Each structure stands twice: as structure tokens, then as C-alpha cells.
Amino acid sequence: MTAAIELIGITKRFPGVIANDDVNLTVEKGEIHAICGENGAGKSTLMKILYGMQPADEGRMLVNGEEVNFSTPNDAIDRGIGMVHQHFMLADQLTVLENIILGAEPTNGGVIKFKEAEAHLAKVAADYGLTIDPNDMIESLEVGERQRVEIIKVLYRGAEILILDEPTAVLVPQEVEALFDNMRELKAAGSTIIFIDHKLDEVLEISDSITVLRHGKTVASMPNEGVTAHDLAELMVGSELPTPETSESTVTSTVALDVREVTVADEDGRNVVENINFQIHKGEILGIAGVEGNGQSELIDAIIGTADIRQGAMSLLGTDISNMSVRKRRELGIAYVPEDRHVEGLMLDAPLWENAALGHQTQSPYGSRWLINRDGARTQTELIKEEFDVRTPNIDVSAHALSGGNQQKLIIGRELTSNPSLLIAAHPTRGIDVGAQAAVWEQIRTARANGLATLLISADLDELIGLSDTIVVMLRGRLVARLAPEDVTPRDLGAYMTGAATQNSDEAA
Amino acid sequence: MRKLLFALAAPVGAFVLTIIISSIALWMFGSNPFSAYGDMLGHAAKLETQVDILNRATPLYISAVAAAIGFRMNLFNIGVEGQYLFAFLIAAQVGSLVVLPQVFHILLIMTVAVLVGAAYAGIAGVLKVTRGVNEVISTIMLNAIAITGLIALLQQRWQADQENFTSTTLGTNPIPESGLIPNINGIVEIFTRDIGQGKQLTGMLIVAILVGLAYHFLLTRMRFGFDLRASGANPFAARAGGIPPKRMVVAAMVLSGAAAGLIGLVELNEKAKFSPNPIKGLGFAGIAVALLGRNNPGGMVFAALLFAFLDVSAGILQNTQAATKEIVNIMQGIVLLVAVIAYGVTARIQSREEAKATAEALRATEGMEVAT
């Protein structure tokens, strides 16, 4: 029997990174095939190539045994491939039926044939065992129902191979169960499903086969038999990298950041961070481990002040910062390395020296309350360039002209030279080359020795274990475990992160 | 050298294209493009026409600065039109009520105009941050409220000599001599001959130059200007960098409106009153000038002069019958469209070149491979 999808030797390069490096993937007909890997492992890129959103640089693709070459998603749809994106693409003010036919409306002389569309939709829904009221407004639906609309939309267009991009990321546990029931129905009706996820318990529950990607390469592809979450965690994280050396403790008894019973709600009013307590001392690095989307980003937002807290209090070196403006907090000494340097870190079209000033423009040497000190800012940027080894011909080039690693070194440099008392570093080495990675680690370690308190969030578990003095694990908005990095392996961490292992709550608190 | 080449490529390219397309348009209207251009340039060479051009460019430039302040952080203040007309009326009325020593009288009128413009624009800013109303919608509506509502109403109430007014007394009470900025013919005449035909070069030209310098200083030297540009360049990074997004929106709108308030003073100084039919459209023209000048204090000088030259040429073409005066509007439209496209294209090329040059410079200095 020919495979539904066969990808052979797919390679995709972006400036500075190889997203997919000779990736092979075989998905049999009628199976649920999970693709897992850490963020940045190349899962999304691979799926974008398969769905025709990006061309591969090298490699071949076979769909049902025929060689294909997609240049747009429409080509993929014609071949029966449909994709359900992580972020829904639905019009809130339209009904379910209107959304489903949107872009492929059956018409008769310009008039939409709603009756016919509704009949067809009813047939599709019945065939696949999915229930939905075609006349509901999208805005009135729960998240799980909206996702079902997205799935039906793809099926309505005749897709036999479905790509679900992290479908559980937005769902609460009950909704995940419902989704899995739907997926089983689809499989029974003959569909093939490719399912991207990094929550291992879910992968093990629903998939028939599993492919693991790491650093853009396929590291394993196997049937889901006798595989454990620990095995998968190890495959995802890898153990071949040398652990960043743990040096002797520099933790002092002075509390820098004190977070007490902090709760943060998202836009919909759901608590995404719930009742969190921790302290970071001067000279201490506290690592937060967790699968992305478990409240880490929201916790960071609350600490730097871009999100409000619903309950609790935070103080920095004894000063209450719970209701301070972002600027006051930064002036007080909170340094921030954001998780995506292109979103919260840099002004890509502005010269390097202006980027170095960003976040510190009210303070010497960059400026004051009223004025920008151009000479001071430029001198300081030159200093960062030298000290943090930012490879650039000069400090007047735009930030976008630098490689990712050098952009990151600039950000680390601007934050660490601002004489901070607390550093919040989110994925500080994501997407940068090995040389830059080692440099960033070294800088963080030096700052720690000088008494800096650091909150480190990383998906790279080796980095987390190697740098942290203490590791806490965050799952569904709560701290569920507190571990000493000396006696924990990436494998153990993976188990706590996915909920496969638990610690009693007294220890975690 | 390359940088200069890039900076010039877009405007020169846009200019050449505009001339070509305009010539085709002229030819289609049955006019001779060469004689039309000849008439336009011939007149522009005269001192009196140059005074006209500067008088027109002055409010255009101030208006462009007002629009550019908003554009710098991706705020579209479409309300400059209503802000300047409303500020014009209030300033004219307040100025007519008092007699003060000249410096104070002028400063009072300017302050009133600036405050009214700022306050009126501020409404849109506050609506945006408190109620999420898009500033384009609110400023368009505020334009309507100002022009067809407030101004129409107040203008009647403040009409000089309510009983029997004639066409010459239409408008608010005239401002006493002490409230008017004198013309600056004298300064120009030092360098040239006497300005004839009773033309007067507006003293507001000096104010416009000061506004341009202040705008330049704000953008390049002041922390607020840095915050403004950062908010426009990357609002997320700006927020994480401690720049309060809501306060910036209100501040930018208020500042934009403050500049807008000065626009009407050019006409006020010329006529000494708010007449029922003030020069309209300067607010919208300023948006075009800001776009053409790329929100740059220097670039907008050229853009304002170009638009003013074309505006003044309209009258000349009508007199000489070389072409219909509407061709001028067509040319303004074409130059804007072509320039925006040309800027977009060169910006893209430039950004690619910069990345390449940076990578090459590194390879050369370090003899090592830069991440590819």
C-alpha cells in the first residue's frame, strides 16, 4: 500500500538557521501520525512546506505515491491536503455555514446556494461523525467548537489528509478529550491525520505513529507501541549536547524578586497563571521549565508590567512593584530579554545604537528625562559591541542586517550593561548558532557571579539545567515541581513538564 | 556615496516619471506640454511668483509637520483640517477682543491657536485610548463637527456688525495691528530688488521654519521624539521598553493638533480676521506633503515647495490659457503616487543591500563565514 504522504530529504534554510535538514517523513493512509519536537525543531516549517506555503530548498514530496510540487496552499488542497492552523481563521460575525463556504461558495449566477451548501455540510458532518449547528454565530462558540468548525471546513473542501497544527494548545482538558474523540471518528471514516504536538501524554494517547524532530532533523520515526513519555522526552531534547558547566553557587541570602500568590488572567478572563509563589535571590538563577503555553509568557508579562495581575503582589529588593509602570520597573533595574527578539526586542529598521537605547532611553548614558544623549548612546553601543562581541561593521547599520545571534548579543548586552538587579531571560539562546549560544551563557553566568538575580525560561532543557541554581516546573499556570538541577535529567524534567510525573504540592510551593 | 545615490534615486525617478505621465495627460487635453511647462517655469522665475509660492508653502509645511507627528507612530490624524479651521476662528475672535503690546498680542493669538488645535485633536486621542475608537474615524467626524457645526455656528455669532454687514465686513472683528505678525518683505529685499505688485511675504514663514527645526530637534534629540519613533517602529518593543502606549497616543495627537493650530495663522495675518470663506483643504494637502516628504523635516520642505509651486501654477496656466488649471491637481496626484511607489522600491533594495554589505564587511574583516 502506498503511503499517504512521503517526504524525502526535505531541506529548508533561512538566513542564520537551517530549519529542516534532510527530513524524512512517511505517513500511512488512515493513521494518526504525531510529529513532536521542541519549539524551533522545525515542525511548523515542515508542515508549511507540505501545505505549499513555503517551497523546500531540497527534497521530494509524494502524495499517494505521486510526486508533487506545491507552490500555493491551493495546490495542496487540490491534492486533498487540508490544514487546521493553531490560530483560527474564522469571521466572528458570520455563521458556521457562512464561514465554511467562505472562499468556495456554491453560486448560481452570483447568488449563493445556501440550501445546497447546508445539505452538503450536513452530509460531511454525518460522514465524519462531527456535530455542529450550521446557523450558530462563530462569536457564540467555545474555543473547542470553533476548532471543530475549522476541521469541518477543511473536510468540506474534500480533504483526506488533515494537518492539525498544535490543536490542543488552545484547549482545556475536556475540550482535548472531545477533539480526540473527533479525531478517532475521522480516522474511522478513512482520513489520515498529521498531528503536531509537544505534550507527550497527548501524543501517546492519540497517535498511531510518532516522528520526532530535533534541531531540524528527524531523530526517530516509530509506531506508538511500547514507547514511553520518558523515551520521547529524551528523543526531543537529546542528550548528546554537553551540559553547560554548573559552577559553584553564588546564591546570596538577599531576596531580589519576591512573587507572592500571583494570578494573571488572559483576555477571556481565564486564569493563565494561578497563585504562583517564588523568590529569586541575588546571585541566583531560577529556571522555569514548562511546555510552551503553560503560563510562562503571561508570568513574564506580569513581572515586567505589560500585563496586570489579578491577585497577589510582587516586590523587587523590597520595593512593591505590583502596580508600577513598565518604565518605572525598568528604571528600578529589571532587565528583559524577550522570547522573540523581533517582536519585543528590536526595532528592525532602526540603527543599532537606537536599538541599544531602547528601554534605557531615560537613563544615563543613553539619555535623561527630556533629551537623548546621542554621543553617550553611541559610546555605550560601541562598548556593547566590543564587550559582547556583536559582529557588525559599525553601529549605524539597521538591526535587520545582523544575523540572529548578533541581534541577540546586542539585546543581552544592552540589558546587562544597564546595571540591572533582575534579569528576565526568555529563551535567550533560541535560534542562534552554537558560538553565540556559548557567549550568551558565559555573559549570564558572569552577571550571576556579580550578584544578578535571573529568571530564566527556556525550552532547551540542557540550558535550563546547566545554568539554573533552582528549577521550578510550570504546568497549566501553576508551579508543580521544584527541583535541584544537580540531580535532575532532561528526562525527569520532561516528565514533570508533561504531567507524567508529579511532586506533592507542599514540595513545589 | 551609495547612500546618497539611493536617497536621490527615488525623488529623481519620481520626478522624471511624473513629467512623462503629466505630458501625456496634457497632450490628451490638447495642450502643448512644453509651452505649459514653459509658462509655469517662466513665472516661477519671477520674484513676485516666488513670494506667492512661499506664502502657499508656509501653511502647507506646518500642516505636513502636524500630519507627520502622527505618522511617525502610525497614527493617522485626518483631522488637521478641522483642527486648524477651528483654531483659526477662535484665535481670530480672541485676538480681536484685546489690544496688547505687539509681542504679547501675537503670542496670545498663537497660544490660543495652538491650545485649541491641541485640545481638539486630543479628543480623538482620548477616544482612542479609552474607548478604542479608531482615530481615522473620529478625526473625520470631528472635522465635520468643527466645520459644519461649531464654525458655522460661532461665525454667525461673532459676525462683526451684526445689523448691516457688507461683503467687506463679513467675518469676525478685525484684529488690531498689534496682533499681526508683520510681513518680511524687508528681509528678502536686502538680497533682491523690491517686491512689487503689493505682494507681501508672510511673517509666518519664520514660524514655519521654527516649527520645522523644533520637529527636527524633537525627533533626533528629545526623549519624547525617540519614544514616538520607537512606538511607530515597533509598538511591542516600545511597550516592553517602558514606553506607555496609551499616553503616547494622546501625546502624539495633542502635539499634532498643536502644530495644526498654527496653519490658519498664515491667513489670519494676511486678512486680520476669520472670513466666512477661509482657505480650506490645507489639512488634507498637508497629509500629501508629509507623504511626499517622508515625514522628514527637510524632505517636507521640498515637498511643500513643490506643491505650492504647482498650486500657484494653476492660476498662471489659467491666465495664459496654456492648459487647464486642473492639470495641476493631476500632477500633484501623480507625483505623490509615483513617489510613494519609488520610495517603497528603493527602501526594499536598500535594505537588501545593507544586509549584504554587512555580511560582506564581516567576512572581509574576520576572514570567517557569517551564518548563512
Coordinates of C-alpha atoms in Angstrom, one line a residue, chain A residues 39-492:
Chain A
N39 CA 9.8 24.7 19.6
G40 CA 12.2 25.6 16.9
A41 CA 12.8 21.9 16.0
G42 CA 11.3 22.6 12.5
K43 CA 7.8 21.1 12.8
S44 CA 6.0 24.2 11.6
T45 CA 8.4 24.7 8.7
L46 CA 7.9 21.2 7.6
M47 CA 4.2 21.5 7.6
K48 CA 4.3 24.8 5.8
I49 CA 6.3 23.1 3.1
L50 CA 3.8 20.2 2.9
Y51 CA 0.9 22.6 2.7
G52 CA 2.5 24.7 -0.1
M53 CA 3.1 27.8 2.0
Q54 CA 6.8 27.7 1.5
P55 CA 9.0 25.9 -1.0
A56 CA 11.6 23.5 0.1
D57 CA 15.2 24.1 -0.9
E58 CA 15.8 20.4 -1.5
G59 CA 13.9 17.2 -1.3
R60 CA 10.9 15.4 -2.8
M61 CA 7.3 15.1 -1.8
L62 CA 5.0 12.2 -2.7
V63 CA 1.3 12.3 -2.1
N64 CA -0.5 9.0 -2.5
G65 CA 2.6 7.8 -4.4
E66 CA 2.6 10.6 -6.9
E67 CA 5.4 13.2 -6.9
V68 CA 4.0 16.7 -6.3
N69 CA 5.4 20.2 -6.3
F70 CA 3.2 22.7 -4.4
S71 CA 3.6 26.4 -4.9
T72 CA 0.5 27.6 -3.1
P73 CA -1.8 26.0 -0.5
N74 CA -4.4 25.7 -3.3
D75 CA -2.2 23.1 -4.9
A76 CA -2.2 21.2 -1.6
I77 CA -5.9 21.5 -1.2
D78 CA -6.4 20.1 -4.8
R79 CA -4.4 17.1 -3.7
G80 CA -6.7 16.6 -0.7
I81 CA -4.5 18.1 2.0
G82 CA -6.1 20.4 4.5
M83 CA -4.6 22.3 7.3
V84 CA -6.1 23.5 10.6
H85 CA -4.0 26.3 11.9
Q86 CA -3.3 26.9 15.5
H87 CA -4.8 30.3 15.3
F88 CA -8.3 30.1 13.9
M89 CA -9.1 31.9 10.7
L90 CA -12.8 32.5 11.2
A91 CA -15.0 35.5 10.8
D92 CA -16.8 36.1 14.1
Q93 CA -19.8 37.9 12.7
L94 CA -20.7 35.1 10.3
T95 CA -22.4 31.8 10.9
V96 CA -20.8 28.4 10.9
L97 CA -22.2 27.7 7.4
E98 CA -21.0 31.0 6.0
N99 CA -17.5 30.5 7.4
I100 CA -17.3 27.0 6.0
I101 CA -18.3 28.0 2.4
L102 CA -16.3 31.2 2.6
G103 CA -14.0 31.3 -0.4
A104 CA -15.6 28.3 -2.1
E105 CA -19.3 29.4 -2.2
P106 CA -21.5 27.4 -4.5
T107 CA -23.3 30.0 -6.6
N108 CA -25.9 30.3 -9.2
G109 CA -25.5 33.4 -11.2
G110 CA -23.9 35.2 -8.3
V111 CA -26.4 34.0 -5.8
I112 CA -25.1 31.7 -3.1
K113 CA -26.9 28.4 -2.9
F114 CA -27.2 28.1 0.8
K115 CA -29.6 25.2 0.8
E116 CA -27.3 23.1 -1.3
A117 CA -24.3 24.1 0.9
E118 CA -26.2 23.3 4.0
A119 CA -27.1 19.8 2.7
H120 CA -23.5 19.2 1.7
L121 CA -22.3 20.3 5.1
A122 CA -24.8 18.0 6.8
K123 CA -23.6 15.1 4.8
V124 CA -19.9 15.9 5.6
A125 CA -20.7 16.2 9.2
A126 CA -22.6 13.0 9.3
D127 CA -19.9 11.1 7.4
Y128 CA -17.3 12.1 9.9
G129 CA -19.4 12.0 13.0
L130 CA -19.0 15.6 13.8
T131 CA -21.9 17.6 15.2
I132 CA -22.3 21.3 14.6
D133 CA -25.2 23.7 14.1
P134 CA -24.6 25.4 10.8
N135 CA -26.6 28.5 11.9
D136 CA -24.7 29.4 15.0
M137 CA -22.7 32.6 15.0
I138 CA -19.0 31.9 15.4
E139 CA -18.7 34.5 18.2
S140 CA -21.1 32.5 20.3
L141 CA -19.0 29.3 20.1
E142 CA -16.5 28.0 22.6
V143 CA -12.9 27.5 21.6
G144 CA -13.3 23.8 21.1
E145 CA -16.3 24.3 18.9
R146 CA -14.5 26.8 16.8
Q147 CA -11.8 24.3 16.2
R148 CA -14.4 21.8 15.1
V149 CA -15.6 24.3 12.6
E150 CA -12.1 24.7 11.2
I151 CA -11.8 20.9 10.9
I152 CA -15.2 20.6 9.1
K153 CA -14.2 23.5 6.8
V154 CA -11.2 21.5 5.7
L155 CA -13.3 18.3 5.3
Y156 CA -15.9 20.2 3.4
R157 CA -13.3 21.1 0.8
G158 CA -12.7 17.4 0.3
A159 CA -9.5 17.0 2.4
E160 CA -8.5 13.4 3.1
I161 CA -5.2 14.3 4.7
L162 CA -5.5 16.7 7.6
I163 CA -2.7 18.6 9.2
L164 CA -3.5 19.8 12.7
D165 CA -1.0 22.3 14.0
E166 CA -0.8 22.1 17.8
P167 CA -4.6 21.7 18.1
T168 CA -4.5 21.2 21.8
A169 CA -2.5 24.3 22.6
V170 CA -5.7 26.4 22.9
L171 CA -7.9 23.8 24.6
V172 CA -8.8 22.9 28.1
P173 CA -8.6 19.3 29.1
Q174 CA -12.3 18.4 28.5
E175 CA -12.0 20.0 25.0
V176 CA -8.9 18.0 24.3
E177 CA -10.9 14.8 25.0
A178 CA -13.6 15.9 22.6
L179 CA -11.1 16.7 20.0
F180 CA -9.5 13.3 20.4
D181 CA -12.9 11.6 20.0
N182 CA -13.4 13.6 16.8
M183 CA -10.0 12.6 15.5
R184 CA -10.9 8.9 16.2
E185 CA -14.1 9.4 14.2
L186 CA -12.2 10.9 11.3
K187 CA -9.8 8.0 11.3
A188 CA -12.7 5.6 11.3
A189 CA -14.1 7.4 8.3
G190 CA -10.8 6.9 6.5
S191 CA -9.0 10.2 7.0
T192 CA -5.3 10.5 7.5
I193 CA -4.2 12.9 10.2
I194 CA -0.9 14.6 10.8
F195 CA -0.9 16.0 14.3
I196 CA 1.7 18.4 15.7
D197 CA 2.1 18.5 19.4
H198 CA 4.7 18.6 22.2
K199 CA 2.6 17.4 25.1
L200 CA 3.8 13.9 25.3
D201 CA 0.9 12.3 27.2
E202 CA -1.4 13.5 24.4
V203 CA 0.8 12.2 21.7
L204 CA 0.9 8.8 23.3
E205 CA -2.8 8.7 23.8
I206 CA -4.0 9.5 20.3
S207 CA -1.3 8.7 17.7
D208 CA -0.6 5.5 15.8
S209 CA 2.9 6.6 14.8
I210 CA 5.3 9.2 16.0
T211 CA 8.1 11.1 14.3
V212 CA 10.4 13.2 16.4
L213 CA 12.3 16.2 15.1
R214 CA 15.2 17.8 16.8
H215 CA 17.3 20.8 15.5
G216 CA 15.6 20.4 12.1
K217 CA 16.5 16.7 11.7
T218 CA 14.4 13.5 12.0
V219 CA 15.7 11.7 15.0
A220 CA 13.2 8.9 15.2
S221 CA 10.1 7.6 13.5
M222 CA 8.2 4.7 15.1
P223 CA 4.9 3.1 15.8
N224 CA 3.3 4.0 19.1
E225 CA 3.9 0.7 20.8
G226 CA 5.8 0.4 24.0
V227 CA 7.0 4.0 23.7
T228 CA 7.0 5.9 27.0
A229 CA 6.9 9.7 27.6
H230 CA 10.4 9.4 29.0
D231 CA 11.7 7.9 25.8
L232 CA 10.0 10.7 23.8
A233 CA 11.3 13.5 26.1
E234 CA 14.8 12.2 25.7
L235 CA 14.5 12.0 21.9
M236 CA 13.1 15.5 21.7
V237 CA 15.6 17.1 24.0
G238 CA 18.6 14.9 23.1
S239 CA 21.4 14.1 25.4
E240 CA 24.4 14.4 23.1
L241 CA 24.9 18.1 23.9
P242 CA 27.4 18.8 26.7
T243 CA 25.5 20.3 29.6
P244 CA 26.6 23.9 30.3
E245 CA 29.0 23.6 33.2
T246 CA 27.4 24.3 36.6
S247 CA 29.8 26.4 38.5
E248 CA 29.8 26.9 42.3
S249 CA 26.9 28.6 43.9
T250 CA 26.8 32.4 44.1
V251 CA 23.3 32.5 45.7
T252 CA 23.1 35.1 48.5
S253 CA 20.5 35.5 51.2
T254 CA 19.2 38.8 49.8
V255 CA 15.9 38.4 48.1
A256 CA 15.8 40.3 44.8
L257 CA 12.4 39.3 43.4
D258 CA 9.6 38.2 45.6
V259 CA 6.4 36.9 43.9
R260 CA 3.6 36.1 46.2
E261 CA 0.3 34.4 45.2
V262 CA 0.3 36.0 41.8
T263 CA -2.6 35.2 39.5
V264 CA -2.9 36.5 35.9
A265 CA -5.9 36.3 33.7
D266 CA -6.0 36.3 29.9
E267 CA -8.3 38.4 27.7
D268 CA -11.1 35.9 28.2
G269 CA -10.8 36.1 31.9
R270 CA -9.4 32.6 32.3
N271 CA -6.6 32.3 34.9
V272 CA -3.5 31.5 32.9
V273 CA -1.2 32.0 35.9
E274 CA -2.6 30.8 39.1
N275 CA -1.4 31.6 42.6
I276 CA 2.3 31.5 42.0
N277 CA 4.9 31.9 44.7
F278 CA 8.6 32.1 44.4
Q279 CA 11.7 34.2 45.3
I280 CA 14.9 34.8 43.5
H281 CA 17.9 35.8 45.5
K282 CA 20.8 38.0 44.4
G283 CA 23.2 35.8 42.5
E284 CA 20.6 33.1 41.8
I285 CA 19.3 31.9 38.5
L286 CA 15.8 30.5 38.8
G287 CA 14.9 28.3 35.8
I288 CA 11.3 27.8 34.9
A289 CA 10.7 24.6 32.9
G290 CA 7.5 24.0 31.1
V291 CA 5.9 23.2 27.8
E292 CA 5.2 26.4 26.0
G293 CA 1.8 27.9 26.6
N294 CA 1.5 26.9 30.2
G295 CA 1.6 30.5 31.5
Q296 CA 5.3 31.3 31.4
S297 CA 4.8 34.2 28.9
E298 CA 2.0 35.7 31.0
L299 CA 4.1 35.4 34.1
I300 CA 6.9 37.3 32.5
D301 CA 4.4 40.0 31.2
A302 CA 3.2 40.4 34.8
I303 CA 6.7 40.9 36.2
I304 CA 7.8 43.4 33.6
G305 CA 4.5 45.1 33.8
T306 CA 2.9 44.7 30.4
A307 CA 0.1 42.6 31.9
D308 CA -1.9 43.3 35.0
I309 CA -2.1 40.9 37.8
R310 CA -5.5 39.8 39.1
Q311 CA -4.2 38.9 42.6
G312 CA -1.1 38.8 44.6
A313 CA 2.0 41.0 44.9
M314 CA 5.5 41.4 43.6
S315 CA 8.4 43.2 45.1
L316 CA 11.9 43.9 43.8
L317 CA 14.6 44.4 46.5
G318 CA 11.8 45.3 49.0
T319 CA 10.1 47.8 46.7
D320 CA 6.5 46.9 45.8
I321 CA 6.3 46.8 42.0
S322 CA 2.8 45.3 41.6
N323 CA 1.3 48.4 40.1
M324 CA 4.3 50.2 38.8
S325 CA 4.5 51.3 35.1
V326 CA 6.9 49.3 32.9
R327 CA 9.2 52.3 32.7
K328 CA 9.5 52.7 36.5
R329 CA 10.2 48.9 36.8
R330 CA 12.9 49.1 34.2
E331 CA 14.4 52.1 35.8
L332 CA 14.4 50.2 39.1
G333 CA 16.6 47.6 37.4
I334 CA 14.5 45.0 35.7
A335 CA 16.3 43.9 32.5
Y336 CA 14.4 41.9 29.9
V337 CA 15.5 39.6 27.1
P338 CA 12.2 38.8 25.3
E339 CA 11.4 35.4 23.9
D340 CA 11.1 36.7 20.3
R341 CA 13.7 39.4 19.6
H342 CA 11.8 40.6 16.5
V343 CA 8.6 41.2 18.4
E344 CA 9.5 42.7 21.7
G345 CA 13.3 43.2 21.4
L346 CA 14.3 45.3 18.4
M347 CA 13.3 48.0 16.0
L348 CA 14.5 46.2 12.9
D349 CA 14.7 49.3 10.7
A350 CA 16.5 51.4 13.2
P351 CA 20.2 51.6 13.6
L352 CA 22.0 49.5 16.3
W353 CA 22.7 52.4 18.6
E354 CA 19.0 53.3 18.8
N355 CA 18.2 49.7 19.5
A356 CA 20.7 49.7 22.3
A357 CA 19.0 52.7 23.8
L358 CA 15.5 51.2 23.7
G359 CA 14.3 50.5 27.2
H360 CA 17.0 52.6 28.7
Q361 CA 16.5 56.0 26.9
T362 CA 15.5 57.7 30.2
Q363 CA 18.8 56.8 31.9
S364 CA 22.4 57.6 31.6
P365 CA 24.3 57.2 29.3
Y366 CA 21.5 57.0 26.7
G367 CA 19.6 60.0 27.8
S368 CA 17.6 61.7 30.5
R369 CA 14.0 62.6 31.3
W370 CA 13.9 65.1 28.4
L371 CA 16.8 64.5 26.0
I372 CA 18.5 61.7 24.2
N373 CA 22.3 61.8 24.6
R374 CA 23.4 60.7 21.1
D375 CA 27.1 60.7 21.9
G376 CA 26.6 58.8 25.2
A377 CA 24.3 56.3 23.5
R378 CA 26.8 55.7 20.7
T379 CA 29.7 55.3 23.0
Q380 CA 27.7 52.8 25.1
T381 CA 26.8 50.9 21.9
E382 CA 30.4 50.7 20.9
L383 CA 31.2 49.3 24.3
I384 CA 28.4 46.7 24.0
K385 CA 29.7 45.8 20.5
E386 CA 33.2 45.2 21.9
E387 CA 32.3 43.6 25.2
F388 CA 29.6 41.3 23.9
D389 CA 31.2 40.6 20.6
V390 CA 28.4 41.9 18.4
R391 CA 29.8 41.3 14.9
T392 CA 28.9 44.3 12.8
P393 CA 30.9 46.7 10.7
N394 CA 29.6 49.7 12.6
I395 CA 26.8 50.8 14.9
D396 CA 24.8 52.6 12.3
V397 CA 23.6 49.6 10.3
S398 CA 20.0 48.6 10.8
A399 CA 19.2 45.8 13.2
H400 CA 17.7 43.7 10.5
A401 CA 21.1 43.5 8.7
L402 CA 22.6 41.4 11.6
S403 CA 22.4 37.7 12.0
G404 CA 20.1 36.4 14.7
G405 CA 23.0 35.6 17.0
N406 CA 24.4 39.0 16.8
Q407 CA 21.0 40.6 17.3
Q408 CA 20.6 38.5 20.4
K409 CA 24.1 39.5 21.7
L410 CA 23.1 43.2 21.2
I411 CA 20.0 42.7 23.3
I412 CA 21.8 40.7 26.0
G413 CA 24.5 43.4 26.0
R414 CA 22.1 46.3 26.3
E415 CA 20.3 44.6 29.2
L416 CA 23.3 43.5 31.1
T417 CA 25.2 46.8 30.8
S418 CA 22.3 48.7 32.3
N419 CA 23.3 47.6 35.7
P420 CA 20.2 45.6 36.5
S421 CA 19.2 43.9 39.7
L422 CA 16.9 41.4 38.0
L423 CA 17.2 39.8 34.6
I424 CA 14.3 38.1 32.9
A425 CA 15.6 36.0 30.1
A426 CA 13.1 34.1 27.9
H427 CA 14.7 31.6 25.6
P428 CA 17.9 33.7 25.5
T429 CA 19.7 31.3 23.0
R430 CA 16.7 30.4 20.8
G431 CA 17.6 30.2 17.1
I432 CA 21.2 31.3 17.4
D433 CA 24.3 29.5 16.5
V434 CA 26.4 27.5 18.9
G435 CA 29.2 30.1 19.2
A436 CA 26.8 32.8 20.1
Q437 CA 25.0 30.5 22.5
A438 CA 28.2 29.8 24.5
A439 CA 28.9 33.6 24.6
V440 CA 25.4 34.3 25.9
W441 CA 25.7 31.6 28.6
E442 CA 29.0 33.0 29.7
Q443 CA 27.6 36.5 30.0
I444 CA 24.7 35.3 32.1
R445 CA 27.0 33.4 34.3
T446 CA 29.3 36.3 34.8
A447 CA 26.4 38.6 35.7
R448 CA 25.2 36.0 38.2
A449 CA 28.6 35.9 39.9
N450 CA 28.3 39.7 40.2
G451 CA 25.0 39.3 42.1
L452 CA 22.4 39.5 39.4
A453 CA 19.1 37.7 40.1
T454 CA 17.9 35.9 37.0
L455 CA 14.6 34.4 35.9
L456 CA 15.4 32.0 33.1
I457 CA 12.7 30.5 30.9
S458 CA 13.9 28.1 28.2
A459 CA 12.7 25.2 26.1
D460 CA 16.3 24.0 25.9
L461 CA 16.4 21.7 29.0
D462 CA 20.1 21.3 28.9
E463 CA 20.5 25.1 29.1
L464 CA 18.0 25.2 32.0
I465 CA 19.7 22.5 34.0
G466 CA 23.2 23.8 33.2
L467 CA 22.5 27.5 34.2
S468 CA 19.9 27.3 36.9
D469 CA 20.5 27.2 40.7
T470 CA 16.9 26.1 41.2
I471 CA 14.4 24.8 38.7
V472 CA 10.6 25.0 39.0
V473 CA 8.2 23.4 36.6
M474 CA 5.1 25.2 35.4
L475 CA 2.1 23.3 34.1
R476 CA -1.3 24.8 33.3
G477 CA -0.5 28.0 35.0
R478 CA 0.8 26.5 38.3
L479 CA 4.2 25.6 39.7
V480 CA 4.0 21.9 40.0
A481 CA 7.5 20.9 41.0
R482 CA 10.7 22.4 42.5
L483 CA 13.9 20.6 41.6
A484 CA 17.6 20.9 42.2
P485 CA 19.5 20.9 38.8
E486 CA 22.3 18.7 40.2
D487 CA 20.0 15.7 40.4
V488 CA 17.6 16.1 37.6
T489 CA 17.9 15.0 34.0
P490 CA 16.1 16.4 30.9
R491 CA 14.2 13.1 31.0
D492 CA 12.9 13.8 34.5

